[in-house]
XYZ file of C-alpha atoms in Angstrom:
715
model
C 153.528 85.852 109.123
C 152.339 87.853 105.900
C 151.008 85.320 102.907
C 149.748 86.066 99.620
C 149.479 84.441 96.491
C 149.087 85.480 92.743
C 145.792 83.953 92.776
C 144.468 86.101 95.483
C 145.082 89.971 95.612
C 144.222 89.836 99.274
C 147.178 89.832 102.038
C 146.219 87.489 104.617
C 147.359 88.477 108.198
C 146.595 85.675 110.727
C 146.502 86.431 114.526
C 145.977 90.170 113.609
C 145.172 91.497 117.097
C 148.501 90.009 118.432
C 150.815 91.101 115.611
C 149.595 94.486 114.119
C 152.203 94.862 110.937
C 152.343 98.119 109.212
C 152.570 97.044 105.619
C 153.969 100.286 104.636
C 157.115 100.098 106.740
C 157.878 96.508 105.747
C 160.091 95.387 102.953
C 157.239 93.197 101.514
C 157.219 93.825 97.727
C 153.737 93.280 96.208
C 152.823 93.490 92.748
C 151.025 96.587 91.780
C 147.777 94.679 90.668
C 147.451 93.386 93.973
C 145.245 95.122 96.618
C 146.379 95.185 100.264
C 143.549 95.613 102.887
C 144.902 96.438 106.433
C 143.740 98.259 109.508
C 146.467 99.692 111.889
C 143.887 100.249 114.408
C 142.507 97.251 116.803
C 139.145 96.172 115.772
C 137.917 96.099 119.549
C 139.473 99.448 120.416
C 136.826 101.889 122.266
C 136.311 105.326 120.427
C 134.382 108.354 121.850
C 133.046 109.159 118.181
C 132.696 107.294 114.918
C 131.643 108.223 111.625
C 129.171 105.604 110.440
C 127.900 107.072 107.088
C 128.175 103.554 105.459
C 125.561 102.336 108.026
C 123.254 105.360 108.598
C 123.725 107.251 105.269
C 120.412 106.526 103.365
C 118.229 106.885 106.340
C 119.538 110.045 107.094
C 119.313 111.190 103.681
C 115.798 110.078 103.915
C 115.044 111.811 106.989
C 116.523 115.093 105.771
C 114.589 115.128 102.330
C 111.506 114.533 104.336
C 112.174 117.444 106.952
C 113.333 119.755 104.107
C 109.528 118.752 102.390
C 107.638 119.458 105.454
C 109.288 122.858 105.752
C 108.962 123.823 102.150
C 105.095 122.626 102.738
C 105.020 124.778 105.837
C 106.114 127.910 103.842
C 103.840 127.019 100.922
C 100.950 127.101 103.109
C 101.777 130.438 104.799
C 102.535 132.154 101.455
C 99.467 133.770 100.256
C 100.968 134.506 96.657
C 102.268 130.503 96.276
C 99.042 128.957 97.983
C 96.723 130.893 95.495
C 98.370 130.458 92.087
C 100.814 127.496 92.244
C 99.640 124.006 93.269
C 101.694 122.209 95.980
C 102.787 119.314 93.590
C 104.685 122.015 91.632
C 106.331 123.311 94.632
C 107.418 119.855 95.417
C 108.546 118.661 92.223
C 110.774 122.112 91.845
C 112.246 121.082 95.302
C 113.103 117.963 93.829
C 114.730 119.563 90.748
C 117.085 121.372 93.138
C 118.043 118.487 94.794
C 118.623 116.551 91.520
C 120.732 119.612 90.689
C 122.852 119.541 93.817
C 123.451 115.794 93.314
C 124.252 116.300 89.888
C 126.990 119.011 90.429
C 128.304 117.123 93.515
C 128.521 113.828 91.677
C 126.723 111.995 94.131
C 123.888 110.767 91.730
C 125.609 107.569 91.698
C 126.465 107.058 95.171
C 124.828 104.080 96.691
C 123.441 106.044 99.674
C 121.179 108.361 97.478
C 117.736 106.673 97.218
C 116.684 105.733 93.630
C 113.219 106.004 92.163
C 112.335 102.458 91.045
C 109.296 100.931 89.858
C 109.178 98.770 92.975
C 109.614 101.480 95.110
C 106.403 103.222 93.657
C 104.286 100.446 93.377
C 104.826 98.243 96.271
C 105.895 101.239 98.822
C 104.565 104.730 98.052
C 101.377 103.824 96.055
C 99.252 101.539 98.339
C 99.111 104.349 101.361
C 97.579 106.869 98.907
C 95.109 104.027 97.333
C 94.045 103.040 100.745
C 93.257 106.533 101.847
C 91.493 107.248 98.808
C 89.287 103.923 99.126
C 88.388 105.087 102.506
C 87.127 108.297 101.012
C 85.139 106.440 98.279
C 82.799 104.832 100.783
C 80.113 107.834 99.828
C 76.637 107.144 98.605
C 77.884 109.886 95.718
C 80.458 107.587 94.308
C 78.230 104.586 94.096
C 75.586 106.699 92.632
C 78.015 107.403 89.523
C 79.794 104.212 89.415
C 78.407 103.386 85.992
C 79.604 106.647 84.570
C 83.045 105.974 86.480
C 83.507 102.784 84.845
C 82.556 104.079 81.290
C 85.171 106.879 81.729
C 87.862 104.234 83.299
C 86.932 101.624 80.802
C 85.836 102.528 77.479
C 87.564 106.008 77.818
C 90.891 104.654 78.201
C 90.552 101.868 75.475
C 89.478 104.836 72.896
C 92.440 107.099 74.139
C 94.951 104.050 73.558
C 93.519 103.641 70.094
C 93.390 106.995 69.166
C 96.750 108.262 70.243
C 98.643 105.173 68.858
C 97.520 105.205 65.307
C 97.867 108.848 65.131
C 101.792 108.788 66.319
C 102.395 105.648 63.901
C 101.106 107.381 60.806
C 103.060 110.487 61.835
C 106.077 108.154 62.030
C 105.167 106.668 58.725
C 105.132 109.994 57.358
C 108.743 110.566 58.369
C 107.958 113.528 60.717
C 109.989 111.872 63.590
C 113.156 111.793 61.504
C 115.549 108.592 62.194
C 113.425 107.545 64.795
C 111.819 104.163 63.173
C 109.245 102.626 65.540
C 106.817 99.445 65.159
C 103.192 99.396 65.836
C 103.939 97.363 69.316
C 106.320 99.853 70.297
C 103.767 102.798 69.531
C 100.573 101.201 71.233
C 102.891 100.539 74.198
C 103.573 104.147 74.532
C 100.113 105.120 73.968
C 98.874 102.974 76.528
C 101.337 104.396 79.455
C 100.528 107.808 78.383
C 96.872 107.227 78.698
C 97.122 106.492 82.513
C 95.365 109.193 84.319
C 97.333 109.415 87.787
C 95.312 109.216 90.945
C 98.223 111.030 92.836
C 98.352 114.125 90.790
C 94.608 114.376 90.326
C 94.370 113.967 94.348
C 96.856 116.627 94.901
C 95.183 119.241 92.419
C 91.301 118.308 92.806
C 91.575 118.240 96.962
C 92.939 122.018 96.579
C 90.441 123.168 94.464
C 87.504 121.542 96.577
C 84.986 120.973 93.589
C 81.589 119.406 94.329
C 81.723 115.813 95.425
C 79.951 114.256 91.777
C 82.491 115.814 89.956
C 85.095 114.956 92.373
C 84.135 111.507 92.250
C 84.003 111.208 88.419
C 87.528 112.460 87.967
C 89.051 110.753 91.092
C 87.233 107.225 90.496
C 88.295 107.433 87.032
C 91.953 107.697 87.732
C 91.618 104.974 90.074
C 90.041 102.546 87.973
C 91.625 103.156 84.651
C 94.940 101.603 86.080
C 93.811 98.173 85.957
C 93.070 98.705 81.856
C 96.348 100.516 81.480
C 98.438 97.857 83.582
C 96.552 94.784 81.622
C 97.042 96.482 78.389
C 100.929 97.545 78.841
C 101.529 93.744 80.052
C 99.823 92.731 76.467
C 101.932 94.936 74.374
C 105.237 94.201 76.287
C 104.543 90.866 75.913
C 103.752 90.867 72.428
C 106.771 92.967 71.626
C 109.053 90.153 73.524
C 107.524 87.096 71.605
C 108.904 86.132 68.288
C 105.360 85.630 66.809
C 102.105 86.696 67.979
C 99.230 83.917 67.338
C 95.560 83.936 68.064
C 95.832 82.053 71.297
C 97.854 84.644 72.589
C 95.347 87.466 71.730
C 92.453 85.820 73.215
C 94.304 85.085 76.438
C 95.159 88.993 76.307
C 91.161 89.797 76.109
C 90.563 87.565 78.744
C 93.312 89.366 80.858
C 90.886 92.291 81.167
C 88.401 90.189 83.241
C 90.771 88.347 85.082
C 93.009 91.327 86.421
C 90.112 93.422 87.374
C 87.728 90.530 88.664
C 90.862 88.583 90.591
C 91.663 91.734 92.489
C 88.262 92.526 93.252
C 87.590 89.058 94.766
C 90.509 89.160 96.680
C 90.007 92.388 98.207
C 86.543 91.624 99.036
C 87.643 88.457 100.594
C 90.212 89.911 102.950
C 88.120 92.924 103.810
C 85.589 90.078 105.250
C 88.401 88.506 107.070
C 89.133 91.957 108.710
C 85.734 92.331 109.571
C 85.367 88.880 111.346
C 88.514 89.134 113.184
C 87.545 92.637 114.553
C 84.486 91.194 116.078
C 86.573 89.555 118.715
C 88.902 92.480 119.579
C 86.574 94.133 121.800
C 88.960 93.478 124.954
C 92.234 94.100 122.948
C 91.853 97.259 121.137
C 95.171 98.077 120.755
C 95.770 95.512 117.807
C 92.734 97.053 115.763
C 94.531 99.474 113.782
C 97.410 97.099 112.975
C 94.719 94.507 111.965
C 93.027 96.821 109.618
C 96.260 98.454 107.949
C 97.947 95.222 107.734
C 94.967 93.391 106.040
C 94.840 96.121 103.445
C 98.200 95.840 102.481
C 98.222 92.423 102.345
C 95.103 92.492 100.034
C 97.413 94.667 97.720
C 100.607 92.562 97.734
C 98.456 89.145 97.424
C 96.865 90.552 94.452
C 100.216 91.568 92.813
C 101.703 88.007 93.543
C 98.839 86.538 91.078
C 99.311 89.060 88.601
C 95.960 91.002 89.543
C 95.450 94.551 90.234
C 96.613 95.299 93.254
C 94.620 99.004 92.920
C 91.335 97.433 92.467
C 91.984 94.878 95.347
C 92.980 97.447 97.846
C 89.973 99.819 96.712
C 87.566 96.819 97.274
C 89.186 95.798 100.602
C 89.180 99.694 101.948
C 85.408 99.937 100.950
C 84.514 96.636 102.803
C 86.471 97.591 105.951
C 84.699 100.933 105.922
C 81.347 99.483 105.456
C 81.721 96.683 108.124
C 84.822 96.692 110.113
C 84.883 100.103 111.322
C 81.699 99.255 113.313
C 83.401 96.392 115.239
C 86.654 98.798 116.227
C 86.563 101.502 118.877
C 86.000 104.804 118.299
C 89.792 105.506 119.110
C 91.083 102.943 116.946
C 89.026 104.407 113.992
C 90.669 107.912 114.464
C 93.950 106.324 114.574
C 93.334 104.481 111.341
C 91.937 107.621 109.821
C 94.886 109.735 110.744
C 97.525 107.228 110.159
C 96.366 106.554 106.570
C 96.253 110.398 105.814
C 99.747 110.983 107.367
C 101.095 108.097 105.295
C 99.646 108.938 101.945
C 100.668 112.634 102.584
C 104.320 111.322 103.099
C 104.030 109.319 99.671
C 102.979 112.315 97.833
C 105.769 114.069 99.154
C 108.343 111.446 98.216
C 106.710 110.702 94.912
C 106.674 114.497 93.502
C 110.465 115.122 94.930
C 111.486 112.007 93.082
C 109.607 113.204 89.851
C 111.681 116.190 89.739
C 115.063 114.371 90.897
C 114.953 112.010 87.814
C 114.613 114.979 85.252
C 118.288 115.683 86.186
C 119.917 113.188 84.260
C 122.347 112.577 81.158
C 120.615 109.881 78.938
C 117.417 112.030 77.875
C 116.827 111.549 74.168
C 114.845 114.731 72.635
C 113.021 114.937 69.606
C 110.606 118.356 69.474
C 108.169 116.965 67.118
C 107.778 113.682 68.708
C 106.997 115.309 72.103
C 105.004 118.279 70.679
C 102.542 115.873 68.594
C 102.016 113.672 71.440
C 101.073 116.414 74.029
C 98.439 117.647 71.648
C 96.944 114.147 70.795
C 96.874 113.578 74.348
C 94.752 116.729 75.099
C 92.644 116.640 72.029
C 91.764 113.201 72.351
C 91.223 113.662 76.090
C 88.553 116.152 75.385
C 86.819 114.054 72.655
C 86.370 111.149 74.726
C 85.135 113.045 77.870
C 82.781 114.835 75.780
C 81.173 112.005 73.817
C 81.055 109.467 76.586
C 79.345 112.180 78.770
C 76.507 112.428 76.209
C 76.073 108.800 76.106
C 75.890 108.783 79.844
C 73.689 111.551 80.334
C 71.218 110.089 77.428
C 71.220 106.779 78.188
C 71.906 106.219 81.938
C 68.769 108.127 82.970
C 71.031 110.305 85.542
C 69.078 112.494 87.854
C 71.911 115.030 87.934
C 73.267 115.761 84.371
C 77.121 116.421 83.764
C 76.742 119.972 82.291
C 79.090 121.401 79.984
C 81.081 123.244 82.587
C 81.930 119.818 84.569
C 82.911 118.121 81.330
C 85.399 120.888 80.439
C 86.943 120.555 83.616
C 86.781 116.686 83.849
C 88.664 116.822 80.379
C 91.196 119.378 81.673
C 91.735 117.294 84.884
C 93.322 114.421 83.051
C 96.897 114.673 84.575
C 99.749 112.402 84.256
C 102.274 111.278 87.012
C 104.173 108.712 88.419
C 102.221 105.687 87.434
C 103.061 106.803 83.616
C 106.685 107.331 84.490
C 106.828 104.154 86.436
C 105.617 102.097 83.519
C 107.971 103.991 80.998
C 111.016 103.222 83.388
C 110.095 99.374 83.269
C 110.444 99.351 79.458
C 113.121 96.943 78.266
C 115.541 98.623 75.863
C 116.253 95.257 74.001
C 112.400 94.941 73.036
C 111.572 98.576 72.654
C 114.261 100.227 71.170
C 112.825 103.892 71.597
C 112.645 103.689 75.422
C 114.529 106.422 76.291
C 112.847 108.739 74.068
C 109.514 107.361 75.565
C 110.925 107.997 79.010
C 111.788 111.790 78.360
C 108.302 112.398 76.467
C 106.564 111.048 79.507
C 108.242 113.263 81.760
C 107.674 116.326 79.411
C 103.690 115.531 79.339
C 103.930 114.936 83.338
C 105.300 118.318 83.845
C 103.122 120.239 81.267
C 99.922 118.642 82.680
C 101.155 119.455 86.455
C 102.189 122.731 85.982
C 100.318 124.223 83.290
C 97.239 122.414 83.372
C 96.941 121.998 87.209
C 97.844 125.570 87.872
C 95.156 126.894 85.732
C 92.667 124.796 87.350
C 91.588 127.107 90.040
C 91.196 129.968 87.731
C 88.802 127.679 85.239
C 86.928 126.655 88.190
C 86.186 130.203 89.089
C 85.629 131.338 85.648
C 83.072 128.489 84.893
C 81.735 129.124 88.257
C 81.597 125.245 89.054
C 79.842 124.229 92.235
C 82.030 124.004 95.024
C 81.617 121.410 97.747
C 80.240 123.104 101.112
C 81.094 120.554 103.982
C 77.909 119.914 106.139
C 77.808 118.685 109.566
C 76.154 115.226 109.959
C 72.436 115.933 110.942
C 69.922 113.502 111.890
C 67.221 115.096 109.889
C 69.315 114.863 106.643
C 69.588 110.944 107.075
C 66.072 110.399 107.910
C 64.739 112.692 105.173
C 67.098 110.846 102.611
C 65.960 107.359 103.644
C 62.446 108.328 103.602
C 62.834 109.558 100.063
C 64.378 106.410 98.955
C 61.978 104.308 100.446
C 59.160 106.569 98.453
C 60.874 106.208 95.479
C 61.500 102.490 95.487
C 57.597 101.769 96.257
C 56.823 104.364 93.488
C 58.771 102.145 91.168
C 57.261 99.005 92.516
C 53.756 100.373 91.849
C 54.553 101.608 88.530
C 56.285 98.142 87.265
C 59.702 99.748 86.577
C 62.561 98.555 88.180
C 65.679 100.939 88.333
C 68.472 101.992 90.378
C 66.225 102.522 93.602
C 64.363 99.117 93.448
C 67.861 97.311 93.463
C 69.377 99.407 95.684
C 66.535 98.604 98.252
C 66.815 94.653 97.631
C 70.696 94.955 97.888
C 70.216 97.121 101.204
C 67.889 94.610 102.725
C 70.142 91.646 101.947
C 73.003 93.341 103.619
C 71.061 94.361 106.611
C 69.867 90.700 107.013
C 72.597 88.668 106.221
C 76.047 90.230 105.698
C 75.827 92.767 108.461
C 74.634 90.048 110.947
C 77.696 87.951 110.163
C 80.153 90.713 109.789
C 79.418 93.212 112.527
C 79.429 92.690 116.548
C 75.882 93.466 117.539
C 74.107 92.897 113.893
C 72.650 95.320 111.393
C 71.182 97.777 114.208
C 74.699 99.173 115.298
C 75.485 100.077 111.548
C 72.379 101.663 110.319
C 72.988 104.892 108.472
C 70.851 106.909 111.254
C 72.881 105.543 114.201
C 76.437 106.263 112.377
C 75.311 109.594 111.986
C 73.933 109.881 115.799
C 77.122 108.702 116.525
C 78.796 111.421 114.625
C 76.943 114.083 116.280
C 77.106 112.640 119.865
C 80.833 112.158 119.459
C 81.374 115.577 117.228
C 85.145 116.785 117.563
C 85.928 113.417 120.171
C 84.509 115.522 123.096
C 81.078 113.707 123.877
C 78.525 114.622 126.590
C 78.773 112.718 129.765
C 76.774 109.741 129.990
C 75.275 108.138 132.942
C 73.119 104.797 133.666
C 69.417 105.286 133.511
C 69.096 103.843 137.006
C 71.529 106.395 138.443
C 70.285 109.669 137.007
C 66.258 109.620 136.827
C 64.403 112.031 139.519
C 64.414 113.698 142.713
C 63.670 110.444 144.796
C 66.684 108.738 143.466
C 68.803 111.072 145.356
C 66.796 110.653 148.682
C 66.991 107.309 148.600
C 69.104 105.495 151.317
C 69.656 102.436 148.735
C 70.680 104.614 145.721
C 73.598 106.352 148.015
C 74.905 102.797 149.265
C 75.185 101.509 145.492
C 78.240 99.939 144.765
C 80.705 101.851 142.595
C 80.862 100.414 139.575
C 76.826 101.180 138.981
C 77.741 104.846 139.956
C 80.862 105.179 137.557
C 80.562 107.241 134.637
C 80.687 105.000 131.611
C 83.760 105.127 129.471
C 83.736 107.321 126.280
C 83.387 104.398 123.568
C 81.286 104.188 120.880
C 80.398 100.376 122.008
C 78.122 102.257 124.562
C 74.520 101.425 123.693
C 72.311 104.317 122.729
C 69.398 102.693 124.530
C 71.256 101.799 127.598
C 72.598 105.093 128.031
C 71.259 108.342 129.023
C 72.319 111.872 127.520
C 72.111 114.522 130.200
C 72.976 118.197 129.612
C 73.182 119.981 133.158
C 73.690 123.272 134.299
C 77.377 124.407 134.701
C 77.383 124.467 138.227
C 75.996 121.152 138.540
C 79.275 119.992 136.499
C 81.406 121.820 138.374
C 80.328 120.357 141.840
C 80.612 116.816 140.464
C 84.001 114.963 142.158
C 84.406 111.776 140.278
C 86.673 109.334 142.167
C 90.215 108.705 140.512
C 92.227 105.774 141.416
C 93.701 106.054 144.973
C 90.644 108.282 146.318
C 90.165 107.263 149.649
C 86.324 107.904 149.451
C 84.713 105.584 147.409
C 81.119 106.800 147.842
C 80.792 109.642 145.591
C 77.086 109.332 144.977
C 76.063 111.555 147.980
C 78.494 114.201 146.712
C 76.783 114.177 143.167
C 73.403 114.026 144.854
C 74.212 117.027 146.969
C 75.819 118.949 144.001
C 72.754 118.277 141.943
C 70.556 119.727 144.781
C 72.147 122.630 145.207
C 72.544 123.619 141.576
C 70.771 126.474 140.127
C 69.140 124.257 137.507
C 67.527 121.818 140.033
C 66.386 124.551 142.074
C 64.859 126.336 139.271
C 62.875 123.230 137.505
C 62.519 121.021 140.676
C 63.386 117.985 138.588
C 65.985 116.670 136.056
C 64.588 115.771 132.589
C 66.323 112.922 131.022
C 66.050 111.230 127.502
C 64.898 107.653 128.128
C 64.467 104.881 125.491
C 60.835 104.702 124.050
C 59.852 101.413 125.780
C 60.687 102.579 129.232
C 58.772 105.781 128.603
C 55.367 103.681 127.387
C 55.819 101.495 130.366
C 55.868 104.734 132.650
C 52.949 106.534 130.864
C 50.877 103.028 131.139
C 51.464 102.891 134.730
C 50.406 106.517 135.333
C 47.480 105.883 133.377
C 46.633 102.994 135.348
C 47.139 104.522 138.578
C 45.008 107.480 137.453
C 41.995 105.229 136.212
C 42.312 103.361 139.599
C 42.333 106.428 141.728
C 39.156 107.721 139.612
C 37.559 104.527 140.259
C 38.418 104.737 143.876
C 37.147 108.056 144.327
C 33.742 107.318 142.313
C 33.302 104.367 144.939
C 34.229 106.698 147.997
C 31.764 109.445 146.503
C 28.852 106.983 146.188
C 29.514 105.373 149.694
C 30.090 108.469 151.361
C 26.852 109.742 149.678
C 24.670 106.833 150.985
C 26.168 106.884 154.744
C 25.878 110.956 155.073
C 22.509 111.255 153.448
C 21.003 111.957 156.894
C 24.366 113.741 158.581
C 24.790 117.059 156.879
C 27.922 117.743 159.261
C 29.665 114.494 157.862
C 28.416 115.201 154.308
C 30.366 118.886 154.434
C 33.650 116.916 155.780
C 33.378 114.031 152.970
C 32.677 116.916 150.460
C 35.624 118.948 151.529
C 37.904 115.620 151.114
C 36.266 114.922 148.113
C 37.168 118.432 146.928
C 40.927 118.561 148.072
C 41.347 114.880 146.407
C 39.669 116.107 143.268
C 41.863 119.027 143.142
C 44.943 116.910 143.724
C 44.228 114.764 140.768
C 43.295 117.711 138.537
C 46.429 119.218 139.215
C 48.380 115.876 138.664
C 46.517 115.582 135.334
C 47.068 119.091 134.433
C 50.715 118.769 135.243
C 51.076 115.638 133.127
C 49.130 117.312 130.007
C 51.697 120.482 130.348
C 54.973 117.936 130.371
C 53.444 116.019 127.329
C 52.742 119.472 125.348
C 56.199 120.704 126.294
C 57.548 117.070 125.118
C 55.903 117.486 121.897
C 57.091 120.996 121.238
C 60.345 120.081 121.819
C 60.587 117.126 119.653
C 59.061 119.336 116.846
């Protein structure tokens, strides 16, 4: 039944399950060029143990790498020597080098199950979580106060680096310093563009460990995020020109317009999808489980959509993340917000680990092309021109931008020193086409060397330089209502002074934008309007829900005064009126009343659980409260109520006091007339008048004392 032909090298065995043929024992003669595939075991045979490396080998290796990296990070943070002198990114790169050496020695580099570092893997899988987590952290007033200086570094500074490094290398090439390596102008400009990309992954990894002040951190990190649009746009222009036969004026004009379309298109897509996220989360109050999925999925969708139209996915993701942080987070619950926060942090940390391990693995390869002069001169030019652009642009920003806080010399030095290169430069170098860029392998080797030099040498010495220069360190402070109220007060005062003086600067336009935002945008995108998203209310939520363990919150109708607990109607109130409100940020601060009773009161409260046979726990609550030491000492329970109810209560007391005083005066006049001739009745009336007057006086003194105590407490 065996059939074969010279056209097909495969031997077909029909009805294999019934007739198992052992080819090796048959007398069939097959030419050597033919390949015979057979299986001597039945395909549906049940076995106890199977080896399925072809199916799960790749996933097993990835999981093993991550677990090893996690173990290395744990050891790193428990080692005082490494933690003090060596950045974590350097340790991960060394781990990647060891893994690459192991794969090289065992000849497993070409194994299809070993994951490979590609540009698609980096830009579409590993980079978005890092950018999204960074975008959420950019929602800060300090970042927007320095946005002009950041754009100056990101756009003008990047262009200056490209057109300083490129011509310098081209002149050296014309002088014959690079030997037999002949490079054209477009090749040099392409390489100078990709090597000018300050990597946000490397900067984030180093500067988070250094913990510099927020202004310096946002200047360096914001530049590394926003300059990628310029780098990628210029990279596409030069590679297109290198592949074209001729370059005309129309192509040059199109390339110049690419700066605007790449950045502007990504910004528009990010803002639009961020607004869509906010609108959808307005209606997820009853299905909170999908809120983290909606927010994260729309952010990634913004990145992919921008890349689909060849816009800047990084700018799109940053815009979408900031928009979600400004509007959508007020629509989701506190638990969903916490889930999104730690999910993005976890994904960002995992992506960091994978990127640095891959950077170490790609160093072990056979196709490196090395030229010492080219590598050394490129490194020197990158460092010198980085310092030159930072100092010159900072001088312009300090002089022309009317900065309230000047960037001092120490911070400028640290900014220039923090121009680290990383995976973005390497990914762009890996994307070079050797058909059009003849020296692509030399550029890849030089890029890897500069990445190692900036991360190991400059990154490792950043901490000592910060200590030596005595750069201001960021001290994390707890959220305080006083700070936010004071900041809001100062902003309003500054805007008023500018309006009075007739000079409209940043504060004036910030107030205008804030009013438009509160009047229109927040009312559309936020559930409940702008009142639920003010800075003071957000700070209040942070104070109340600190450490995710907020105080117990009751309805004002339940806890208020002693009479409530003695009222029979109160004890017969329905269960839903006595239930402790759920710990969610959607609870209105006007409807809720915060209490901080004595511990004995808390110990005696028995909250009804599911399946409890006694649904009436209000009596137990009243009994526990009446027996508490706090109640016995004070005689009443003070609560914080909203302003409207407090004013109405004070007005009622005042009206009762005026009415009682009027009646007392009328009674006194009437008794005086009736008892003018009756001394005994006059004495009784006077005694009654004294008793009533004393009672009213005690009530008045008590109210005044409580008012003074409340004023002192507020002060």
